[in-house]
Tab-separated table of C-alpha atoms in Angstrom:
chain	number	residue	atom	x	y	z
A	207	MET	CA	-27.339	-3.002	17.239
A	208	TYR	CA	-27.710	-3.825	12.872
A	209	SER	CA	-29.135	-2.020	9.566
A	210	LYS	CA	-31.917	-2.695	8.586
A	211	TYR	CA	-30.360	-3.485	5.076
A	212	SER	CA	-30.468	-6.608	5.443
A	213	GLN	CA	-32.928	-9.601	4.212
A	214	LEU	CA	-33.311	-11.678	6.892
A	215	ILE	CA	-34.717	-10.582	9.938
A	216	THR	CA	-34.405	-11.420	13.717
A	217	SER	CA	-34.954	-8.472	15.803
A	218	LYS	CA	-35.075	-4.629	15.857
A	219	THR	CA	-34.356	-2.021	18.046
A	220	LEU	CA	-34.831	1.711	18.314
A	221	ILE	CA	-33.241	4.404	19.224
A	222	CYS	CA	-36.207	7.117	19.311
A	223	ALA	CA	-35.061	11.341	19.315
A	224	ARG	CA	-38.744	12.849	19.396
A	225	LYS	CA	-38.627	14.341	22.077
A	226	SER	CA	-35.252	12.529	23.885
A	227	LEU	CA	-32.736	11.243	21.982
A	228	LEU	CA	-32.291	8.549	25.616
A	229	CYS	CA	-34.984	6.207	25.397
A	230	LYS	CA	-34.142	3.063	26.120
A	231	THR	CA	-34.233	-0.120	23.273
A	232	VAL	CA	-36.138	-2.915	23.819
A	233	PRO	CA	-36.194	-6.063	21.710
A	234	GLU	CA	-39.797	-6.558	18.865
A	235	PRO	CA	-42.477	-7.030	19.139
A	236	SER	CA	-42.377	-3.128	18.912
A	237	PRO	CA	-39.992	-1.393	16.567
A	238	PHE	CA	-40.678	2.222	18.370
A	239	GLN	CA	-40.041	2.675	21.897
A	240	CYS	CA	-41.563	6.506	21.756
A	241	LYS	CA	-45.346	7.474	21.968
A	242	ARG	CA	-46.720	9.383	18.184
A	243	SER	CA	-48.000	11.756	20.951
A	244	GLU	CA	-44.220	12.887	21.777
A	245	LYS	CA	-43.151	16.449	20.113
A	246	LYS	CA	-41.926	14.997	16.346
A	247	TRP	CA	-37.714	14.344	16.270
A	248	GLN	CA	-35.073	13.587	13.614
A	249	CYS	CA	-34.986	9.963	14.522
A	250	LEU	CA	-32.343	7.593	15.005
A	251	LYS	CA	-33.243	4.122	13.816
A	252	VAL	CA	-31.098	1.291	14.721
A	253	GLN	CA	-32.069	-2.549	13.604
A	254	THR	CA	-31.372	-5.698	13.804
A	255	SER	CA	-30.673	-8.246	11.431
A	256	GLY	CA	-29.817	-11.808	10.541
A	257	PHE	CA	-27.904	-12.965	7.680
A	258	HIS	CA	-26.923	-16.095	5.154
A	259	THR	CA	-26.123	-18.500	6.512
A	260	THR	CA	-23.356	-19.223	3.834
A	261	GLN	CA	-20.877	-17.259	2.294
A	262	LYS	CA	-22.002	-15.169	-0.785
A	263	LEU	CA	-18.669	-14.876	-3.358
A	264	HIS	CA	-19.218	-11.428	-6.013
A	265	PHE	CA	-16.483	-10.526	-8.268
A	266	HIS	CA	-15.988	-7.295	-8.774
A	267	THR	CA	-18.521	-5.967	-11.770
A	268	PRO	CA	-16.096	-2.543	-12.761
A	269	VAL	CA	-12.882	-5.316	-13.144
A	270	ILE	CA	-14.589	-7.529	-15.510
A	271	LEU	CA	-16.178	-5.001	-18.219
A	272	CYS	CA	-12.228	-3.436	-18.389
A	273	LEU	CA	-11.244	-7.110	-18.857
A	274	GLY	CA	-13.950	-7.079	-21.070
A	275	SER	CA	-13.139	-3.978	-22.792
A	276	ILE	CA	-9.734	-4.541	-23.485
A	277	LEU	CA	-9.942	-8.302	-25.350
A	278	ALA	CA	-13.350	-7.045	-26.760
A	279	GLY	CA	-10.454	-3.745	-28.332
A	280	HIS	CA	-7.899	-6.039	-28.900
A	281	PHE	CA	-9.527	-9.128	-30.508
A	282	ILE	CA	-10.731	-6.538	-32.995
A	283	ARG	CA	-7.360	-5.143	-34.267
A	284	LYS	CA	-6.234	-8.865	-34.678
A	285	ARG	CA	-9.360	-9.719	-37.009
A	286	TRP	CA	-8.198	-6.132	-39.004
A	287	LEU	CA	-4.789	-7.521	-38.933
A	288	ARG	CA	-5.469	-10.997	-39.994
A	289	MET	CA	-7.103	-9.078	-42.751
A	290	SER	CA	-6.212	-8.613	-46.428
A	291	PRO	CA	-6.015	-5.242	-47.938
A	292	ILE	CA	-8.604	-5.641	-50.590
A	293	GLU	CA	-11.365	-6.689	-47.529
A	294	GLN	CA	-9.753	-3.840	-45.543
A	295	GLU	CA	-10.201	-1.548	-48.382
A	296	ILE	CA	-14.149	-3.372	-48.626
A	297	VAL	CA	-14.655	-2.739	-45.358
A	298	ILE	CA	-13.718	0.798	-44.880
A	299	ARG	CA	-15.846	1.613	-48.809
A	300	TRP	CA	-18.944	0.254	-46.495
A	301	TYR	CA	-18.613	2.587	-43.776
A	302	LYS	CA	-17.954	5.136	-45.780
A	303	GLN	CA	-21.053	4.998	-47.313
A	304	ARG	CA	-22.446	5.206	-45.078
A	305	ARG	CA	-20.546	6.886	-42.153
A	306	HIS	CA	-23.657	9.276	-42.104
A	307	ILE	CA	-26.203	7.374	-40.268
A	308	PHE	CA	-23.266	6.588	-37.857
A	309	HIS	CA	-22.200	10.187	-37.796
A	310	GLY	CA	-25.993	11.179	-37.180
A	311	CYS	CA	-26.246	7.890	-34.333
A	312	ILE	CA	-23.660	9.503	-32.166
A	313	LYS	CA	-24.771	13.400	-32.482
A	314	ILE	CA	-28.496	12.030	-30.919
A	315	LEU	CA	-27.152	9.759	-29.091
A	316	SER	CA	-25.055	12.060	-27.382
A	317	ALA	CA	-27.802	15.556	-28.195
A	318	ILE	CA	-29.878	12.730	-25.082
A	319	LEU	CA	-27.202	11.998	-23.333
A	320	ILE	CA	-26.000	15.571	-22.742
A	321	ILE	CA	-29.781	16.144	-21.719
A	322	TYR	CA	-30.102	13.366	-19.309
A	323	LEU	CA	-27.105	14.103	-17.978
A	324	ALA	CA	-28.467	18.218	-17.168
A	325	THR	CA	-31.428	17.043	-15.848
A	326	CYS	CA	-29.172	15.704	-12.753
A	327	ILE	CA	-28.119	18.127	-11.619
A	328	LYS	CA	-29.263	19.124	-8.014
A	329	ARG	CA	-29.123	22.154	-5.653
A	330	ASP	CA	-27.627	21.142	-2.286
A	331	PRO	CA	-30.525	23.222	0.816
A	332	ILE	CA	-27.230	24.587	2.226
A	333	LEU	CA	-24.759	26.274	-0.323
A	334	LYS	CA	-26.872	26.347	-3.546
A	335	VAL	CA	-24.089	24.937	-5.230
A	336	PRO	CA	-24.842	22.338	-8.119
A	337	ARG	CA	-24.419	18.164	-7.845
A	338	PHE	CA	-24.164	16.166	-10.271
A	339	VAL	CA	-26.512	13.198	-8.627
A	340	LEU	CA	-27.612	10.403	-11.018
A	341	PHE	CA	-29.970	8.059	-8.902
A	342	ASN	CA	-33.240	8.604	-7.194
A	343	GLU	CA	-34.369	8.106	-3.790
A	344	ALA	CA	-34.939	4.726	-4.257
A	345	GLN	CA	-31.690	4.001	-6.268
A	346	ARG	CA	-29.080	5.693	-3.142
A	347	ILE	CA	-31.231	3.695	-0.773
A	348	GLN	CA	-29.836	0.151	-2.717
A	349	ASN	CA	-26.522	1.781	-3.392
A	350	ALA	CA	-26.205	1.598	0.258
A	351	LYS	CA	-27.144	-1.377	0.903
A	352	PHE	CA	-24.952	-2.580	-0.702
A	353	LEU	CA	-22.257	-0.043	0.785
A	354	PHE	CA	-23.325	-1.077	4.297
A	355	LYS	CA	-23.070	-5.030	3.720
A	356	VAL	CA	-19.258	-4.715	2.287
A	357	VAL	CA	-18.442	-2.086	4.848
A	358	VAL	CA	-20.280	-3.967	7.926
A	359	GLN	CA	-20.130	-8.354	6.441
A	360	ASN	CA	-21.749	-9.578	9.999
A	361	GLU	CA	-23.793	-8.702	12.940
A	362	SER	CA	-20.905	-10.342	15.052
A	363	ASN	CA	-19.019	-6.888	13.259
A	364	VAL	CA	-21.403	-5.176	15.338
A	365	VAL	CA	-21.173	-2.867	18.503
A	366	PRO	CA	-24.154	-4.532	20.926
A	367	HIS	CA	-27.107	-1.943	21.010
A	368	ASP	CA	-26.509	-1.201	24.666
A	369	ASN	CA	-23.853	-0.355	24.369
A	370	HIS	CA	-22.654	3.748	25.579
A	371	MET	CA	-21.354	4.741	23.327
A	372	TYR	CA	-24.805	4.479	21.197
A	373	ARG	CA	-26.586	7.000	23.821
A	374	LYS	CA	-23.860	9.499	23.145
A	375	VAL	CA	-24.003	9.210	20.187
A	376	ALA	CA	-27.693	10.245	20.472
A	377	LYS	CA	-27.121	12.699	22.726
A	378	ILE	CA	-25.026	14.607	21.108
A	379	ILE	CA	-26.890	14.737	17.135
A	380	LYS	CA	-29.688	16.044	19.074
A	381	LYS	CA	-28.265	18.417	19.603
A	382	LEU	CA	-26.524	19.817	16.784
A	383	THR	CA	-30.792	18.962	15.085
A	384	ASN	CA	-31.554	21.132	17.790
A	385	ALA	CA	-28.998	24.126	16.635
A	386	ASN	CA	-29.768	23.735	13.193
A	387	LYS	CA	-33.539	22.834	12.417
A	388	GLU	CA	-33.849	25.088	9.772
A	389	ILE	CA	-31.635	22.761	7.489
A	390	PHE	CA	-32.088	18.706	9.563
A	391	LYS	CA	-35.927	19.526	9.503
A	392	ASP	CA	-37.719	15.906	9.061
A	393	ILE	CA	-34.487	14.345	8.545
A	394	ASP	CA	-33.946	11.204	10.418
A	395	TRP	CA	-30.654	9.796	10.629
A	396	ASP	CA	-30.111	5.955	10.979
A	397	VAL	CA	-26.156	4.884	13.477
A	398	THR	CA	-24.397	1.536	13.336
A	399	ILE	CA	-21.322	1.371	15.178
A	400	ILE	CA	-18.610	-1.385	14.379
A	401	TYR	CA	-15.358	-2.948	15.627
A	402	ARG	CA	-13.401	-3.390	12.760
A	403	ILE	CA	-14.407	-2.205	8.807
A	404	PHE	CA	-14.959	-4.505	6.292
A	405	ASN	CA	-14.690	-6.322	9.116
A	406	ILE	CA	-10.508	-6.632	8.699
A	407	ALA	CA	-9.080	-3.915	10.136
A	408	SER	CA	-9.844	-2.196	13.349
A	409	ILE	CA	-9.544	2.381	12.562
A	410	PRO	CA	-9.919	5.499	13.482
A	411	ASN	CA	-12.499	6.222	11.421
A	412	VAL	CA	-16.389	7.032	10.917
A	413	LEU	CA	-18.232	8.054	7.066
A	414	ILE	CA	-21.704	7.780	6.118
A	415	LEU	CA	-23.695	6.455	3.161
A	416	PRO	CA	-25.825	8.106	0.979
A	417	ASP	CA	-29.247	7.333	2.780
A	418	ARG	CA	-28.483	8.863	6.365
A	419	HIS	CA	-26.495	6.233	7.946
A	420	ILE	CA	-23.525	7.123	9.943
A	421	ILE	CA	-21.040	4.243	10.270
A	422	ILE	CA	-18.806	4.633	13.188
A	423	LEU	CA	-15.344	2.609	13.695
A	424	ALA	CA	-15.568	1.906	17.713
A	425	ASP	CA	-11.365	2.744	18.115
A	426	ILE	CA	-12.441	7.265	16.631
A	427	PHE	CA	-14.068	7.236	20.939
A	428	ASN	CA	-10.104	6.358	21.835
A	429	LEU	CA	-9.039	9.957	20.881
A	430	ILE	CA	-11.841	11.675	21.315
A	431	LYS	CA	-11.732	13.388	24.416
A	432	SER	CA	-14.900	15.325	24.466
A	433	ASP	CA	-18.539	15.736	23.234
A	434	ASP	CA	-17.230	18.779	21.022
A	435	GLN	CA	-15.071	17.093	19.209
A	436	LEU	CA	-17.695	14.108	18.390
A	437	ALA	CA	-20.520	16.655	18.171
A	438	PHE	CA	-17.344	18.206	15.363
A	439	ILE	CA	-17.094	15.134	13.655
A	440	LEU	CA	-21.198	14.098	13.138
A	441	ALA	CA	-21.541	17.394	12.032
A	442	HIS	CA	-18.357	16.593	9.731
A	443	GLU	CA	-20.616	13.621	8.511
A	444	MET	CA	-23.704	15.259	8.314
A	445	SER	CA	-22.608	17.715	6.333
A	446	HIS	CA	-21.452	15.003	3.208
A	447	GLU	CA	-25.166	14.117	3.218
A	448	MET	CA	-26.561	17.744	3.027
A	449	LEU	CA	-23.957	18.806	0.690
A	450	TYR	CA	-24.695	15.106	-1.630
A	451	HIS	CA	-20.974	14.015	-1.189
A	452	PRO	CA	-21.910	10.321	-1.060
A	453	SER	CA	-24.523	10.342	-3.651
A	454	GLN	CA	-22.001	12.422	-5.821
A	455	THR	CA	-19.120	10.478	-5.488
A	456	ILE	CA	-20.973	7.378	-6.761
A	457	SER	CA	-22.947	9.316	-9.320
A	458	LEU	CA	-18.911	10.609	-10.394
A	459	ALA	CA	-17.434	6.855	-9.547
A	460	VAL	CA	-19.873	5.436	-12.543
A	461	LEU	CA	-19.730	8.031	-15.253
A	462	SER	CA	-16.178	7.950	-15.014
A	463	ASN	CA	-15.651	3.635	-15.273
A	464	ASP	CA	-18.092	4.406	-17.825
A	465	VAL	CA	-15.780	6.957	-19.913
A	466	ILE	CA	-12.248	4.923	-18.325
A	467	LEU	CA	-14.508	1.834	-20.300
A	468	ILE	CA	-14.877	3.249	-23.809
A	469	SER	CA	-11.700	4.783	-23.756
A	470	THR	CA	-10.045	1.181	-22.828
A	471	PHE	CA	-12.185	-0.521	-25.620
A	472	LEU	CA	-10.946	2.171	-28.760
A	473	ILE	CA	-6.938	2.109	-27.048
A	474	TRP	CA	-6.060	-1.453	-27.318
A	475	THR	CA	-8.472	-1.503	-30.966
A	476	PHE	CA	-6.283	1.018	-32.822
A	477	TYR	CA	-2.935	0.724	-30.976
A	478	PRO	CA	-0.203	-1.806	-30.206
A	479	ALA	CA	-0.442	-4.139	-26.804
A	480	ARG	CA	2.659	-2.517	-25.497
A	481	ILE	CA	1.073	1.416	-26.436
A	482	ALA	CA	-2.229	0.736	-25.020
A	483	ALA	CA	-0.356	-1.379	-21.983
A	484	MET	CA	1.082	2.248	-21.703
A	485	LEU	CA	-1.924	4.423	-22.480
A	486	CYS	CA	-4.069	2.474	-20.386
A	487	SER	CA	-2.394	2.798	-17.424
A	488	PHE	CA	-1.827	6.491	-17.491
A	489	MET	CA	-5.251	6.882	-17.460
A	490	TYR	CA	-5.766	5.151	-14.845
A	491	ILE	CA	-3.991	6.985	-12.553
A	492	VAL	CA	-4.616	10.040	-14.246
A	493	GLN	CA	-8.053	8.985	-12.978
A	494	ALA	CA	-7.228	8.107	-9.657
A	495	ILE	CA	-5.444	11.279	-9.311
A	496	LEU	CA	-8.829	13.777	-10.364
A	497	PHE	CA	-10.657	11.647	-8.253
A	498	ALA	CA	-8.757	11.789	-5.574
A	499	TRP	CA	-8.607	15.872	-5.342
A	500	PHE	CA	-12.309	15.890	-5.963
A	501	LYS	CA	-12.875	13.522	-2.411
A	502	ARG	CA	-10.543	16.069	-1.240
A	503	GLY	CA	-12.100	19.057	-2.484
A	504	CYS	CA	-15.559	17.606	-0.759
A	505	GLU	CA	-13.872	17.409	2.757
A	506	ARG	CA	-12.945	20.397	3.025
A	507	GLU	CA	-16.261	21.888	2.126
A	508	ALA	CA	-18.162	19.662	4.777
A	509	ASP	CA	-15.225	20.636	7.431
A	510	LYS	CA	-16.037	24.758	6.595
A	511	VAL	CA	-19.698	23.466	6.197
A	512	GLY	CA	-19.750	21.176	10.239
A	513	LEU	CA	-17.773	23.467	11.693
A	514	ARG	CA	-20.622	25.664	11.032
A	515	LEU	CA	-23.670	23.738	12.800
A	516	ALA	CA	-20.878	22.616	15.626
A	517	ALA	CA	-20.403	25.891	16.005
A	518	LYS	CA	-24.593	27.099	16.326
A	519	SER	CA	-24.480	24.030	18.821
A	520	CYS	CA	-22.255	26.146	20.943
A	521	ILE	CA	-19.285	23.958	20.949
A	522	ASP	CA	-15.305	24.712	22.249
A	523	LEU	CA	-14.190	25.705	18.778
A	524	ARG	CA	-10.763	24.674	20.099
A	525	GLU	CA	-11.583	20.957	21.244
A	526	ILE	CA	-11.743	21.023	17.438
A	527	LEU	CA	-7.959	21.768	17.071
A	528	THR	CA	-7.427	20.178	19.617
A	529	PHE	CA	-8.393	16.885	18.122
A	530	TRP	CA	-6.813	17.574	14.878
A	531	GLU	CA	-3.299	17.381	16.990
A	532	ILE	CA	-4.418	14.518	18.389
A	533	MET	CA	-4.647	13.304	15.172
A	534	LYS	CA	-1.422	13.832	14.074
A	535	MET	CA	0.097	12.848	16.957
A	536	TYR	CA	-1.705	8.978	16.363
A	537	ASP	CA	-0.519	9.113	12.885
A	538	GLU	CA	3.279	9.336	13.961
A	539	LEU	CA	2.879	7.486	16.737
A	540	THR	CA	1.983	4.563	14.528
A	541	GLY	CA	2.954	5.613	11.140
A	542	ALA	CA	-0.049	6.129	9.104
A	543	SER	CA	1.267	8.817	7.089
A	544	MET	CA	4.414	7.462	5.881
A	545	PHE	CA	3.229	6.212	2.434
A	546	ARG	CA	0.679	8.749	1.910
A	547	LEU	CA	1.098	10.363	-1.123
A	548	PRO	CA	0.135	13.975	-1.529
A	549	PHE	CA	-1.833	13.663	-5.064
A	550	LEU	CA	-3.796	10.320	-4.321
A	551	ASN	CA	-4.848	11.069	-0.207
A	552	GLU	CA	-8.469	11.016	-0.744
A	553	HIS	CA	-8.564	13.578	3.076
A	554	PRO	CA	-6.467	17.394	2.731
A	555	SER	CA	-3.513	16.849	5.266
A	556	LEU	CA	-3.711	17.481	8.941
A	557	GLU	CA	-1.643	20.645	9.294
A	558	GLU	CA	-3.930	22.160	6.024
A	559	ARG	CA	-7.373	20.899	7.801
A	560	LYS	CA	-6.068	22.953	11.364
A	561	ASN	CA	-5.449	25.937	9.257
A	562	ILE	CA	-8.627	25.862	7.804
A	563	THR	CA	-10.089	25.475	11.675
A	564	ILE	CA	-7.608	28.024	12.609
A	565	GLN	CA	-9.136	31.077	9.577
A	566	LEU	CA	-12.629	29.787	10.692
A	567	MET	CA	-12.729	30.463	14.285
A	568	PRO	CA	-13.019	33.837	14.157
A	569	LYS	CA	-16.150	34.345	12.346
A	570	MET	CA	-17.606	30.483	14.484
A	571	ASN	CA	-17.478	32.932	17.492
A	572	GLN	CA	-19.294	35.602	15.963
A	573	LEU	CA	-21.688	33.076	15.170
A	574	ARG	CA	-21.730	31.380	18.176
A	575	ASP	CA	-22.415	35.112	20.264
A	576	GLN	CA	-25.021	35.013	17.761
A	577	VAL	CA	-27.294	32.049	18.204
A	578	GLY	CA	-26.555	33.201	22.038
A	579	CYS	CA	-24.275	30.189	23.174
A	580	PRO	CA	-22.058	30.698	26.707
A	581	GLU	CA	-18.607	32.574	26.898
A	582	LEU	CA	-15.744	29.178	26.487
A	583	PRO	CA	-14.412	28.175	29.770
A	584	LEU	CA	-11.236	29.645	30.492
A	585	LYS	CA	-9.191	26.374	30.446
A	586	ASP	CA	-7.834	25.792	27.002
A	587	PRO	CA	-8.521	22.560	25.767
A	588	ARG	CA	-5.158	22.029	23.963
A	589	ASP	CA	-3.365	22.746	27.249
A	590	TYR	CA	-4.295	19.215	28.395
A	591	LEU	CA	-1.990	17.247	25.104
A	592	PRO	CA	0.662	16.529	26.354
A	593	GLN	CA	-1.717	14.229	29.175
A	594	TYR	CA	-3.534	13.022	25.565
A	595	LYS	CA	-0.093	11.929	24.302
A	596	ARG	CA	1.093	9.903	26.931
A	597	GLU	CA	-2.896	8.500	26.878
A	598	LEU	CA	-2.022	7.153	22.948
A	599	GLU	CA	0.903	6.300	23.751
A	600	ASP	CA	-0.011	4.265	26.655
A	601	GLU	CA	-3.253	2.388	24.692
A	602	LEU	CA	-0.826	1.804	21.753
A	603	ARG	CA	2.084	-0.078	23.005
A	604	ARG	CA	-0.973	-1.939	24.567
A	605	ASN	CA	-2.242	-2.767	21.063
A	606	PRO	CA	0.346	-1.698	19.114
A	607	ARG	CA	-0.377	-0.850	15.865
A	608	PHE	CA	0.965	-0.525	11.432
A	609	LEU	CA	-0.595	2.322	9.224
A	610	GLY	CA	-2.806	2.786	12.544
A	611	MET	CA	-5.066	-0.798	11.841
A	612	ARG	CA	-5.041	-3.606	14.061
A	613	TRP	CA	-5.695	-6.985	12.243
């Protein structure tokens, strides 16, 4: 199973979620396997495509721009220092005579920029919180195409579309969309399951792209012990998209990179190389800390909203606490938490996420009762944690890892 985003087409398949998300998938000629007359549901579109046989090489554009701003600022400073005092005085006098023009242009451009940025504020459909989104729908799809190719890399990295994992995911997504019709009305979700992120490291993870395309790393299924746990994970990722987190993250990254480039140019223009290098290093560290802080806030938001979406689908919320405990065991056994710096970590700690779940559980259990969910089983899923730990130890003994990665 592969994505609709590749440029060369070979064959296409579709898991359809109209009347049933479990209809079989077959190759072309028809990309749609559900009848038009059936009741309209969301669709899980999964397609396969070929790749160019020759690897394309791309250099990271922000790196080029950053180096360019450093070199441009350094060149201007060197050119200024080589000028004689008389030449410098002529340049200063020329600028003072025209400073009103320069200042006026800067004010006009700043006003235009502020007005434009104000038009990029959107409110998400769930929390109604203002979000900064620079891109329209077509641009978000284009960004998702690029990110998909970066994450997936090639077709051999994709789990075959007839794998049982797709059927399980399809069933859970149907359950979530059924329980949250007011939110997920007329929304399609694409799913691709892959073996390795960037076709390098195998880690248990799930991510979502700005066009509602969910990418699941197959290793996560080794840690998931129930459909309820999978439901929360998918609800968490779907919450990210409904809260505009992927698009907002890219938008803020673009805006912050532009600010960094301008600041880098000015610093290298007005300061000696050694001081400029120190100031730029400090600026990059601050940017990384602020960006990680923003990402942690997004994760907390998605946890809370995802918990609500999952509760309305009548899952056993104790399974979520069980999942956090399994992830903590995984981190301890693989050493994944040893080298994490709290202020640079893009996710809250597992203990914090577990506490958020515990705090919200009474309210979420009331929500389960309001929608008519059945009573919870008497057996607490957390009672199985010792067994899960033994199974995890056996799995890691067979497939040893470092920092959670299997290369």
